[in-house]
Coordinates of C-alpha atoms in Angstrom, one line a residue:
Chain A
M16 CA 41.7 -47.8 17.9
T17 CA 40.0 -50.1 20.7
T18 CA 41.5 -48.0 23.5
T19 CA 39.3 -45.1 22.6
V20 CA 36.2 -46.6 22.1
A21 CA 36.7 -47.9 25.6
T22 CA 36.7 -44.5 27.2
Q23 CA 33.5 -43.0 25.5
P24 CA 31.4 -40.6 27.5
A25 CA 28.6 -42.1 29.5
E26 CA 25.4 -41.0 27.1
P27 CA 24.6 -43.9 24.3
R28 CA 24.8 -42.1 20.9
A29 CA 24.8 -43.5 17.6
P30 CA 27.4 -43.6 15.4
A31 CA 27.7 -40.0 13.4
R32 CA 27.9 -42.2 10.0
T33 CA 24.8 -44.1 10.1
P34 CA 23.2 -43.2 6.9
R35 CA 19.9 -41.3 7.5
R36 CA 17.5 -44.3 5.9
R37 CA 19.0 -46.4 8.4
R38 CA 18.1 -44.5 11.0
L39 CA 14.6 -43.9 9.9
A40 CA 14.5 -47.7 9.5
R41 CA 15.4 -48.3 13.2
V42 CA 12.7 -45.4 14.1
L43 CA 10.0 -47.3 12.7
A44 CA 11.3 -50.5 13.7
R45 CA 10.6 -49.5 17.5
L46 CA 7.7 -47.5 16.7
P47 CA 5.1 -50.3 18.0
G48 CA 7.1 -50.5 21.2
T49 CA 7.5 -46.7 21.8
T50 CA 3.7 -46.5 21.1
A51 CA 3.2 -49.3 23.7
V52 CA 5.4 -47.6 26.3
W53 CA 3.6 -44.1 25.8
L54 CA 0.0 -46.0 26.2
F55 CA 1.0 -47.7 29.2
T56 CA 2.3 -44.6 30.6
G57 CA -0.6 -42.6 29.8
F58 CA -2.7 -44.9 31.2
C59 CA -1.3 -44.6 34.5
L60 CA -1.1 -41.2 34.3
F61 CA -4.9 -41.0 33.4
A62 CA -5.7 -43.1 36.4
F63 CA -4.1 -40.7 38.7
A64 CA -5.5 -37.5 37.2
F65 CA -8.9 -38.9 36.9
M66 CA -8.8 -40.0 40.7
L67 CA -7.7 -36.2 41.7
I68 CA -9.9 -34.6 39.3
S69 CA -13.1 -36.5 40.4
S70 CA -12.5 -35.5 44.1
F71 CA -13.9 -31.9 42.7
K72 CA -16.8 -33.3 41.2
A73 CA -20.3 -34.0 41.9
S74 CA -21.2 -37.7 42.0
R75 CA -23.6 -37.6 39.3
D76 CA -20.8 -35.7 36.7
I77 CA -18.4 -38.5 37.6
L78 CA -21.0 -41.0 36.7
E79 CA -22.4 -39.4 33.8
R80 CA -19.5 -37.7 32.4
P81 CA -16.4 -39.4 33.8
W82 CA -14.1 -37.8 31.2
S83 CA -15.1 -34.1 31.8
L84 CA -13.3 -31.5 33.9
P85 CA -15.4 -30.2 36.7
A86 CA -17.5 -27.5 36.0
T87 CA -16.9 -25.5 39.4
P88 CA -14.6 -27.3 41.7
R89 CA -16.6 -28.9 44.5
F90 CA -14.4 -28.5 47.8
E91 CA -17.2 -29.6 49.6
N92 CA -16.2 -33.1 48.8
W93 CA -13.4 -32.8 50.7
A94 CA -15.0 -31.5 53.8
T95 CA -17.7 -34.5 53.7
A96 CA -14.7 -37.0 53.5
W97 CA -12.8 -35.6 56.2
N98 CA -15.6 -35.1 58.6
D99 CA -18.6 -37.3 57.7
G100 CA -16.3 -40.2 55.9
G101 CA -14.2 -40.7 58.6
F102 CA -11.0 -39.9 56.5
G103 CA -10.1 -37.3 59.0
P104 CA -9.3 -39.2 62.1
A105 CA -8.1 -42.1 60.0
F106 CA -5.8 -39.7 58.4
I107 CA -4.3 -38.9 61.9
N108 CA -4.1 -42.7 62.8
S109 CA -2.4 -43.4 59.9
T110 CA -0.2 -40.5 60.4
V111 CA 0.7 -41.3 63.9
L112 CA 1.7 -45.1 63.2
V113 CA 3.8 -44.2 60.3
V114 CA 5.8 -41.9 62.1
T115 CA 6.1 -43.8 65.4
A116 CA 6.4 -47.4 64.0
S117 CA 8.8 -46.2 61.1
A118 CA 11.4 -44.4 63.6
V119 CA 11.2 -47.1 66.1
T120 CA 11.9 -50.0 63.5
V121 CA 15.0 -47.8 62.7
V122 CA 16.0 -47.2 66.2
I123 CA 15.9 -51.1 66.5
A124 CA 17.0 -52.6 63.6
G125 CA 20.0 -49.7 63.4
P126 CA 22.2 -51.1 65.9
A127 CA 21.5 -54.5 65.0
A128 CA 22.5 -54.1 61.6
Y129 CA 25.6 -52.3 62.4
V130 CA 27.1 -54.8 64.5
L131 CA 25.9 -57.7 61.9
G132 CA 27.4 -55.4 59.1
R133 CA 30.7 -54.7 60.6
R134 CA 31.4 -57.7 62.5
P135 CA 32.2 -60.5 60.1
G136 CA 32.3 -64.1 61.0
R137 CA 30.0 -67.3 61.0
L138 CA 27.7 -65.8 63.9
S139 CA 27.0 -62.5 62.2
N140 CA 26.2 -64.6 58.9
G141 CA 24.0 -66.9 60.3
L142 CA 22.2 -64.1 62.2
N143 CA 22.1 -62.4 59.0
L144 CA 20.3 -65.2 57.3
Y145 CA 17.9 -65.8 60.2
F146 CA 16.7 -62.2 59.7
V147 CA 16.7 -62.7 55.8
L148 CA 14.4 -65.7 56.7
G149 CA 11.9 -63.6 57.5
L150 CA 11.9 -61.6 53.9
G151 CA 10.3 -65.1 52.6
I152 CA 7.7 -65.7 55.2
P153 CA 4.2 -64.0 54.1
V154 CA 2.4 -62.2 56.8
Q155 CA -0.6 -64.6 56.7
V156 CA 1.4 -67.5 57.8
M157 CA 2.2 -65.9 61.3
V158 CA -0.9 -63.6 61.1
L159 CA -3.1 -66.5 63.3
P160 CA -1.3 -67.0 66.0
L161 CA -0.4 -63.0 66.3
Y162 CA -4.4 -62.6 66.3
A163 CA -4.4 -65.2 69.3
L164 CA -1.6 -63.8 71.3
M165 CA -2.7 -60.0 70.7
N166 CA -6.4 -61.3 71.8
S167 CA -4.9 -62.6 75.2
L168 CA -3.2 -59.4 75.7
E169 CA -6.1 -57.5 75.2
L170 CA -4.3 -55.3 72.4
I171 CA -6.9 -56.4 69.6
N172 CA -8.8 -52.9 68.4
S173 CA -5.8 -51.0 69.9
L174 CA -3.4 -48.6 67.8
F175 CA -0.6 -49.8 70.1
G176 CA -0.9 -53.6 69.1
L177 CA -0.8 -52.5 65.9
F178 CA 2.3 -50.0 66.0
V179 CA 3.9 -53.2 67.6
L180 CA 3.1 -55.4 64.7
Y181 CA 3.9 -53.2 62.0
V182 CA 7.5 -52.9 63.9
V183 CA 8.0 -56.6 63.9
V184 CA 6.9 -57.2 60.3
S185 CA 9.1 -54.0 59.1
L186 CA 12.2 -55.5 61.2
P187 CA 13.6 -58.1 58.6
F188 CA 13.4 -55.8 55.8
T189 CA 15.2 -52.9 57.6
V190 CA 18.0 -55.2 59.2
F191 CA 18.7 -56.6 55.4
L192 CA 18.7 -53.3 53.8
L193 CA 20.9 -51.3 56.8
T194 CA 23.4 -54.5 57.3
S195 CA 24.7 -54.0 53.4
F196 CA 24.5 -50.5 53.8
F197 CA 26.6 -50.7 57.2
A198 CA 28.7 -53.0 55.4
S199 CA 29.7 -50.9 52.6
L200 CA 31.0 -48.0 54.9
P201 CA 35.0 -47.3 55.0
A202 CA 36.7 -48.8 58.0
E203 CA 39.6 -46.1 58.6
L204 CA 37.4 -44.2 60.8
E205 CA 36.1 -46.7 63.0
E206 CA 39.8 -47.9 63.5
A207 CA 41.0 -44.2 64.4
A208 CA 38.3 -44.0 66.7
A209 CA 39.5 -47.2 68.3
L210 CA 43.1 -46.3 68.8
D211 CA 41.9 -42.9 70.5
G212 CA 40.2 -44.8 72.7
V213 CA 36.3 -43.9 72.0
S214 CA 34.0 -46.4 72.9
A215 CA 32.5 -48.7 70.5
A216 CA 28.7 -47.5 71.4
M217 CA 30.1 -43.8 71.0
T218 CA 31.9 -44.8 67.6
F219 CA 28.6 -46.1 66.4
W220 CA 26.6 -42.9 67.7
R221 CA 29.2 -40.2 66.8
I222 CA 30.8 -41.6 63.8
M223 CA 29.0 -44.4 62.2
L224 CA 25.5 -43.2 62.2
P225 CA 26.0 -39.9 60.6
L226 CA 27.9 -41.7 57.8
A227 CA 25.0 -43.8 57.3
R228 CA 22.3 -41.2 57.2
G229 CA 21.2 -41.6 53.9
G230 CA 20.6 -45.2 54.4
L231 CA 18.9 -44.9 57.3
L232 CA 16.5 -42.3 55.6
T233 CA 15.9 -44.8 52.9
A234 CA 14.9 -47.4 55.2
T235 CA 12.5 -45.3 57.2
L236 CA 11.2 -44.1 53.8
L237 CA 10.4 -47.4 52.3
N238 CA 8.8 -48.6 55.8
A239 CA 6.6 -45.6 56.2
M240 CA 5.0 -45.9 52.3
G241 CA 4.6 -49.7 53.2
I242 CA 2.9 -48.9 56.6
W243 CA 0.9 -46.2 55.3
N244 CA -0.6 -48.6 53.0
E245 CA -0.7 -51.7 54.8
T246 CA -4.1 -53.4 54.8
L247 CA -4.3 -56.8 56.1
L248 CA -2.9 -56.6 59.6
A249 CA -5.3 -53.6 60.1
L250 CA -8.2 -55.2 58.8
M251 CA -7.6 -58.3 61.3
F252 CA -6.7 -56.1 64.2
I253 CA -8.6 -53.1 64.2
Q254 CA -12.4 -53.3 64.6
T255 CA -13.9 -49.7 65.3
N256 CA -14.3 -46.9 62.9
D257 CA -12.4 -44.4 65.5
K258 CA -9.4 -46.3 65.0
F259 CA -9.4 -47.2 61.5
T260 CA -6.2 -46.4 59.2
L261 CA -6.8 -44.9 55.9
P262 CA -6.9 -48.1 53.7
L263 CA -9.6 -49.2 56.4
A264 CA -11.6 -45.9 56.2
L265 CA -11.1 -46.2 52.2
L266 CA -12.4 -50.1 52.2
N267 CA -15.3 -49.0 54.5
Y268 CA -16.5 -46.2 52.7
F269 CA -16.4 -47.7 49.4
Q270 CA -18.4 -50.6 50.8
Q271 CA -21.0 -48.5 52.7
Q272 CA -21.6 -46.4 49.4
Q273 CA -22.6 -49.6 47.6
F274 CA -25.5 -49.8 50.6
T275 CA -26.7 -46.3 50.1
G276 CA -26.2 -44.8 46.6
A277 CA -22.6 -43.8 46.1
D278 CA -20.9 -40.3 47.1
F279 CA -18.2 -41.0 44.4
G280 CA -17.1 -37.1 44.7
A281 CA -16.3 -37.5 48.3
L282 CA -15.1 -41.1 47.7
F283 CA -12.5 -39.8 45.4
A284 CA -11.6 -37.2 48.2
G285 CA -11.0 -39.9 50.2
V286 CA -8.8 -41.6 47.9
S287 CA -7.1 -38.2 47.1
I288 CA -6.3 -37.8 51.1
S289 CA -4.7 -41.0 50.8
I290 CA -2.6 -40.9 47.5
L291 CA -1.3 -37.3 47.7
P292 CA 1.2 -37.7 50.8
M293 CA 2.7 -40.8 48.8
I294 CA 2.5 -38.7 45.3
G295 CA 4.2 -36.0 47.2
L296 CA 6.9 -37.9 49.1
Y297 CA 7.8 -39.8 45.9
A298 CA 8.3 -36.4 44.2
W299 CA 10.3 -35.1 46.6
L300 CA 12.5 -38.2 47.6
G301 CA 11.9 -40.5 45.0
R302 CA 15.5 -41.0 43.9
R303 CA 16.1 -42.6 47.9
I304 CA 13.0 -44.7 47.4
T305 CA 14.1 -46.3 44.2
E306 CA 17.8 -46.3 45.2
G307 CA 16.6 -48.4 48.5
I308 CA 14.3 -50.6 46.2
T309 CA 17.3 -51.7 43.7
M310 CA 19.6 -51.9 46.5
G311 CA 17.5 -54.4 48.2
A312 CA 17.3 -56.2 44.9
G313 CA 20.7 -56.1 43.9
K314 CA 22.0 -57.7 47.1
Chain B
M8 CA 38.6 -66.3 70.4
S9 CA 41.3 -65.1 73.0
A10 CA 41.5 -61.5 73.7
T11 CA 45.2 -61.5 72.9
T12 CA 44.7 -62.0 69.1
R13 CA 42.0 -59.6 68.9
S14 CA 42.7 -56.0 67.9
P15 CA 41.2 -53.1 70.2
L16 CA 38.6 -52.4 67.5
E17 CA 37.3 -56.1 67.6
R18 CA 37.1 -56.5 71.4
R19 CA 35.3 -53.1 71.7
R20 CA 32.9 -54.3 68.7
G21 CA 32.8 -57.5 70.6
R22 CA 31.3 -55.8 73.7
I23 CA 28.3 -54.1 72.1
F24 CA 27.7 -57.1 69.7
A25 CA 24.9 -58.7 72.5
P26 CA 23.2 -55.5 73.7
F27 CA 23.1 -53.9 69.8
L28 CA 21.3 -57.3 68.6
A29 CA 19.1 -57.9 71.7
P30 CA 16.1 -55.9 71.2
A31 CA 15.9 -57.0 67.2
L32 CA 16.5 -60.4 67.9
A33 CA 14.2 -60.7 70.5
L34 CA 11.3 -59.1 69.1
Y35 CA 11.9 -60.7 65.7
T36 CA 12.0 -64.2 67.6
A37 CA 9.0 -63.6 69.6
L38 CA 6.5 -62.2 67.2
F39 CA 7.7 -63.2 64.1
I40 CA 9.4 -66.6 63.9
G41 CA 7.5 -67.9 67.0
P42 CA 4.2 -67.4 65.7
T43 CA 5.3 -69.1 62.2
L44 CA 6.5 -72.0 64.2
Y45 CA 3.2 -72.1 66.0
S46 CA 1.4 -71.7 62.7
L47 CA 3.2 -74.8 61.5
Y48 CA 2.1 -76.5 64.9
T49 CA -1.6 -75.5 64.8
S50 CA -1.9 -76.5 61.2
F51 CA -2.0 -80.1 62.5
T52 CA -4.6 -79.5 65.1
D53 CA -8.2 -78.2 65.4
W54 CA -8.1 -74.6 66.6
D55 CA -10.8 -71.5 66.9
G56 CA -8.0 -69.2 68.1
I57 CA -9.4 -68.9 71.4
N58 CA -9.2 -72.3 73.0
S59 CA -6.4 -74.3 73.3
P60 CA -5.5 -76.3 70.0
Q61 CA -6.9 -80.1 69.8
W62 CA -4.6 -82.4 68.1
A63 CA -5.9 -83.6 64.5
G64 CA -2.9 -84.9 62.8
T65 CA -3.0 -84.5 59.0
R66 CA -6.6 -84.0 58.8
N67 CA -6.6 -80.3 57.9
Y68 CA -4.2 -80.9 55.3
S69 CA -6.2 -83.8 53.5
Q70 CA -9.2 -81.7 53.9
L71 CA -7.6 -79.0 52.0
L72 CA -7.0 -81.3 49.0
N73 CA -10.6 -81.9 48.7
D74 CA -11.8 -78.5 49.3
P75 CA -13.0 -76.9 46.1
A76 CA -12.5 -73.5 47.7
F77 CA -9.0 -73.9 48.3
R78 CA -8.0 -75.5 45.2
S79 CA -9.5 -72.8 43.3
A80 CA -7.7 -70.3 45.5
F81 CA -4.5 -72.5 44.8
G82 CA -5.2 -72.2 41.5
N83 CA -5.4 -68.4 41.5
T84 CA -2.2 -68.3 43.4
L85 CA -0.2 -70.1 40.7
K86 CA -2.1 -67.9 38.1
I87 CA -0.6 -65.0 39.7
V88 CA 2.6 -66.1 40.8
F89 CA 3.5 -67.8 37.0
G90 CA 0.8 -66.0 34.8
V91 CA 0.9 -62.5 35.9
G92 CA 4.9 -62.9 36.6
A93 CA 5.6 -64.1 33.3
A94 CA 3.8 -60.9 31.7
I95 CA 5.3 -58.7 34.2
F96 CA 9.0 -59.7 33.5
V97 CA 8.2 -59.8 29.5
L98 CA 7.0 -56.3 29.9
S99 CA 9.4 -55.1 32.0
F100 CA 12.3 -56.6 30.0
G101 CA 10.6 -54.6 26.9
F102 CA 10.0 -51.7 28.6
M103 CA 13.5 -51.5 29.5
L104 CA 15.1 -52.4 26.1
M105 CA 12.9 -49.4 24.6
L106 CA 13.4 -47.0 27.7
R107 CA 17.3 -47.2 27.4
E108 CA 16.9 -45.1 23.8
M109 CA 13.7 -43.4 24.7
R110 CA 13.2 -39.3 25.0
G111 CA 11.7 -38.9 28.3
R112 CA 12.6 -41.9 29.9
R113 CA 13.2 -40.4 33.5
V114 CA 9.5 -39.1 33.4
I115 CA 8.2 -42.6 32.2
R116 CA 10.0 -44.2 34.7
G117 CA 8.6 -41.8 37.5
V118 CA 5.2 -42.1 36.0
I119 CA 5.0 -45.8 35.9
F120 CA 6.2 -46.3 39.3
L121 CA 3.2 -44.4 40.9
P122 CA 0.8 -47.5 41.1
H123 CA 3.4 -49.1 43.4
I124 CA 3.5 -46.6 45.9
V125 CA -0.4 -46.4 46.8
S126 CA -2.8 -48.4 48.5
S127 CA -4.0 -51.3 46.8
V128 CA -7.9 -50.1 48.1
V129 CA -7.2 -47.3 45.9
L130 CA -6.2 -49.0 42.8
A131 CA -9.4 -51.3 43.5
I132 CA -11.9 -48.7 43.5
F133 CA -9.9 -47.2 40.1
W134 CA -10.3 -50.5 38.6
G135 CA -13.8 -51.1 39.6
V136 CA -14.7 -47.5 38.2
L137 CA -13.1 -48.3 35.1
L138 CA -14.7 -51.6 34.2
S139 CA -18.2 -51.0 35.7
L140 CA -21.3 -51.3 33.1
D141 CA -21.6 -47.5 32.8
G142 CA -17.8 -47.0 33.9
L143 CA -15.0 -45.3 32.1
L144 CA -14.0 -47.9 29.6
N145 CA -17.5 -48.4 28.4
Q146 CA -18.2 -44.8 28.2
A147 CA -15.1 -44.3 26.2
L148 CA -16.1 -47.3 23.5
D149 CA -19.6 -45.7 23.8
G150 CA -17.7 -42.4 22.2
I151 CA -16.3 -44.5 19.6
G152 CA -19.7 -46.5 18.9
I153 CA -19.2 -49.8 20.5
D154 CA -21.9 -50.9 22.5
P155 CA -21.1 -51.4 26.4
V156 CA -19.5 -54.7 27.7
E157 CA -20.3 -56.4 30.8
W158 CA -16.4 -56.4 31.7
L159 CA -17.6 -57.4 35.2
R160 CA -19.3 -60.5 34.7
P161 CA -18.8 -63.5 37.1
G162 CA -16.2 -65.6 34.6
W163 CA -14.2 -62.4 33.9
T164 CA -13.5 -60.6 37.1
M165 CA -10.6 -63.0 37.9
S166 CA -8.8 -62.1 34.4
A167 CA -9.6 -58.7 35.5
V168 CA -8.0 -58.7 38.8
L169 CA -4.7 -60.6 36.8
V170 CA -4.5 -57.5 34.4
A171 CA -4.8 -55.0 37.2
L172 CA -1.8 -56.8 39.0
V173 CA 0.3 -56.8 35.6
W174 CA -0.5 -52.8 35.5
I175 CA 0.4 -52.4 39.3
N176 CA 3.6 -54.3 39.5
T177 CA 5.4 -53.6 36.0
G178 CA 6.7 -50.1 36.6
Y179 CA 8.1 -51.4 39.8
Y180 CA 9.9 -54.3 38.3
V181 CA 11.1 -52.0 35.3
T182 CA 12.5 -49.9 38.0
I183 CA 14.6 -52.6 39.5
L184 CA 15.8 -54.1 35.8
M185 CA 16.8 -50.4 34.7
A186 CA 18.9 -50.2 37.4
G187 CA 20.7 -53.4 36.8
V188 CA 21.1 -52.3 33.4
D189 CA 22.4 -48.7 33.9
R190 CA 25.5 -50.2 35.7
I191 CA 26.4 -51.7 32.2
P192 CA 29.2 -49.5 30.9
V193 CA 28.2 -48.0 27.3
S194 CA 31.6 -48.8 26.0
F195 CA 30.7 -52.6 25.8
Y196 CA 27.5 -51.7 23.4
E197 CA 29.9 -49.6 21.5
A198 CA 32.2 -52.1 21.1
A199 CA 29.5 -54.7 20.2
R200 CA 28.0 -52.3 17.8
L201 CA 31.6 -52.0 15.9
D202 CA 31.6 -56.0 15.9
G203 CA 28.6 -55.5 13.7
T204 CA 26.1 -56.9 16.0
N205 CA 22.2 -56.2 15.6
A206 CA 20.0 -55.2 18.6
W207 CA 18.9 -58.9 19.5
Q208 CA 22.2 -60.0 19.7
R209 CA 23.3 -57.3 21.8
F210 CA 20.7 -57.8 24.2
R211 CA 21.3 -61.4 24.0
Y212 CA 25.1 -61.2 24.6
V213 CA 25.5 -58.0 26.5
T214 CA 22.1 -56.9 28.4
L215 CA 21.3 -60.1 29.5
P216 CA 24.3 -61.9 31.1
L217 CA 25.2 -58.6 32.8
S218 CA 21.9 -58.4 34.2
W219 CA 21.6 -61.7 35.1
D220 CA 22.0 -61.3 38.9
V221 CA 19.3 -58.4 39.0
T222 CA 16.9 -60.5 37.2
A223 CA 17.4 -63.4 39.5
A224 CA 17.0 -61.2 42.4
A225 CA 13.5 -59.6 41.0
A226 CA 12.5 -63.2 40.4
V227 CA 12.6 -64.2 43.8
L228 CA 11.0 -60.8 44.9
W229 CA 8.3 -61.4 42.7
T230 CA 7.6 -64.9 44.1
I231 CA 7.8 -64.0 47.7
T232 CA 5.6 -61.0 47.4
S233 CA 3.0 -62.1 44.7
V234 CA 1.8 -65.0 47.4
K235 CA 0.9 -61.8 49.9
I236 CA -1.2 -60.3 47.5
F237 CA -4.6 -59.6 49.1
E238 CA -5.8 -55.9 49.4
F239 CA -6.6 -55.5 45.7
I240 CA -8.7 -59.0 45.7
L241 CA -10.6 -58.3 48.7
A242 CA -11.3 -54.5 47.8
F243 CA -12.3 -55.2 44.1
G244 CA -14.2 -58.3 44.6
G245 CA -15.9 -57.8 48.3
N246 CA -19.1 -55.8 48.7
Q247 CA -21.0 -54.3 51.6
G248 CA -18.8 -56.1 54.1
A249 CA -19.2 -59.6 52.8
L250 CA -16.1 -61.5 51.0
P251 CA -15.3 -62.0 47.1
P252 CA -17.0 -65.2 46.1
T253 CA -14.5 -67.9 46.5
Y254 CA -13.4 -68.3 42.9
Q255 CA -11.9 -64.9 43.1
W256 CA -9.8 -66.1 46.3
N257 CA -6.1 -66.6 46.4
N258 CA -4.2 -68.3 49.3
A259 CA -4.1 -65.2 51.4
M260 CA -7.8 -64.3 50.9
F261 CA -8.6 -67.9 52.0
V262 CA -6.6 -67.4 55.2
Y263 CA -8.6 -64.5 56.0
G264 CA -11.9 -65.9 54.6
E265 CA -11.6 -68.8 56.7
T266 CA -10.8 -66.9 60.2
V267 CA -12.0 -63.4 60.8
G268 CA -13.0 -62.4 57.7
G269 CA -16.7 -61.5 56.1
I270 CA -19.9 -60.9 57.8
T271 CA -20.1 -64.1 59.9
P272 CA -16.3 -65.1 60.6
V273 CA -15.8 -68.8 60.7
N274 CA -12.8 -68.7 62.9
Q275 CA -11.3 -72.1 61.7
F276 CA -7.8 -71.0 62.5
G277 CA -6.4 -74.6 62.4
Y278 CA -7.4 -74.9 58.6
A279 CA -6.3 -71.9 57.5
A280 CA -3.1 -72.2 59.4
A281 CA -2.6 -75.4 57.3
S282 CA -3.4 -73.6 54.2
A283 CA -1.0 -70.7 55.1
V284 CA 1.9 -73.2 55.6
T285 CA 1.3 -74.9 52.2
T286 CA 1.9 -71.2 50.8
L287 CA 4.9 -71.1 52.9
V288 CA 6.2 -74.8 51.4
F289 CA 5.4 -73.5 47.9
V290 CA 7.3 -70.3 47.9
A291 CA 10.4 -72.1 49.8
V292 CA 10.6 -74.8 47.1
L293 CA 10.0 -72.2 44.3
V294 CA 12.5 -69.9 45.7
I295 CA 15.0 -72.9 46.2
V296 CA 14.4 -73.8 42.3
L297 CA 14.6 -70.5 41.1
R298 CA 18.1 -70.2 42.7
R299 CA 19.2 -73.4 41.1
L300 CA 17.8 -72.4 37.9
M301 CA 19.3 -69.1 37.8
R302 CA 22.6 -69.6 39.4
R303 CA 25.3 -68.4 37.1
E304 CA 29.1 -67.4 37.6
P305 CA 29.0 -64.0 38.8
L306 CA 30.3 -61.6 36.2
Q307 CA 32.7 -58.7 37.5
F308 CA 32.4 -55.6 35.6

């Protein structure tokens, strides 16, 4: 009897003999909770719908009739944001930074994670811990000496300087994530390659790297999203509008508007320029993103 | 480490160990750990970020203790770590339990995760539009005949920030907790049900112990990420290039505000470093305590 219970199918299901009255009672008991979950979900959905829809409305409509749909969609909001609001150049700066920094991070962290994950021992464990330590250090602790250092290297207000910083702050998490990923790969292929006389570097490049593709993609994605939305470092190290990233352009446009009377339509077009790529990425590769996050937390 | 006792694989691996590790190790040490240590040093100095630091002993720290701006910033940091944290975990556990048996759970999980993937600046803008005097909330209230409420009056803005932080982060922690709970075999619940347990008992004796390690990891994660929260506070409270009023600062905001932030930066790098180091010590202690408190025998299943 008990053995048959242990091999149930994966979906939870109510026992078939539950009387209808009891099931009804259960549904009623859960009603407040269910309602709360749906309200919360509805609010999230509303927030994003509001921002996207407002990007097609006139400023006055957003203020006076925030709950209405646009009478005729105003695409000129997007043109205003892109050209006059500075979101065009900012979009390009952000894209360049995201692509280069997240790629270079994986290129640097990947090999390190490989040797740390595949070579158990006291030295590896110690070094591993040394990298994990970085996860617990808030950026605001290291940012002040970095500011002085970048200043002396004349890398303040330089996208290259910001690129270097993004690689550095992404390293601890990437090494941490990829180390556990490499450690989970099977050992047989590596051993076979070694017996065949393949060099270790070649084994990494030709055998282990392709196996780790999923982990590398996850790490790249998470870093890309982090860099796309990063604000503190950008704020401290970038000064002129031509080098603004998207969060800076948003912040700047938002605060300028408070001076000059707001063009909320263009503001939300700028907001949409910032959020749509992330929503697209999430819709496309969401499973990888949540997988990476939970993998990081589960270890 | 004699070569004779090692397999060909180990020997080969040994050869690539240093070159594979060196770039990451060098960059991380030079630009991450190095600056952290230097911050530790400058927290005991007077420093403007340009000229060389002048030794000041513990003066920065004693000054911090008496600085009302820092005290309120630290108080706000505590409110975020513990208050917002408690709300997030209670909500996340509740959501997780509801979602286990709800229709449309995949869609819900996807939607409530959305605030986590966009910039906090965006969310701060939305939050402002929602709560302003002629904003979304008041217009909706007007629709049902309730007079507009001044949500953003000075005494309330910090609470508005705290509520927003709960909203932004809950979906993320639901995702993490759900992943832990989804690993629990369904047969455990069916066995428990056959034993005549109620929902609370199943939560207490099946769900909670078996997702304990994930919960502990999530608690540590919240601790170390919550002290970095910065963008939302800056974007929500600041206007026209000025910083938010100091009663809305947290520690991260304090570091920015005492150095390069605002219309007239004050460049007190040594002083700001002391506040940053205080944050770091706070986080370290909290993580150690959390790990102690939440340590359990790992359960295999």
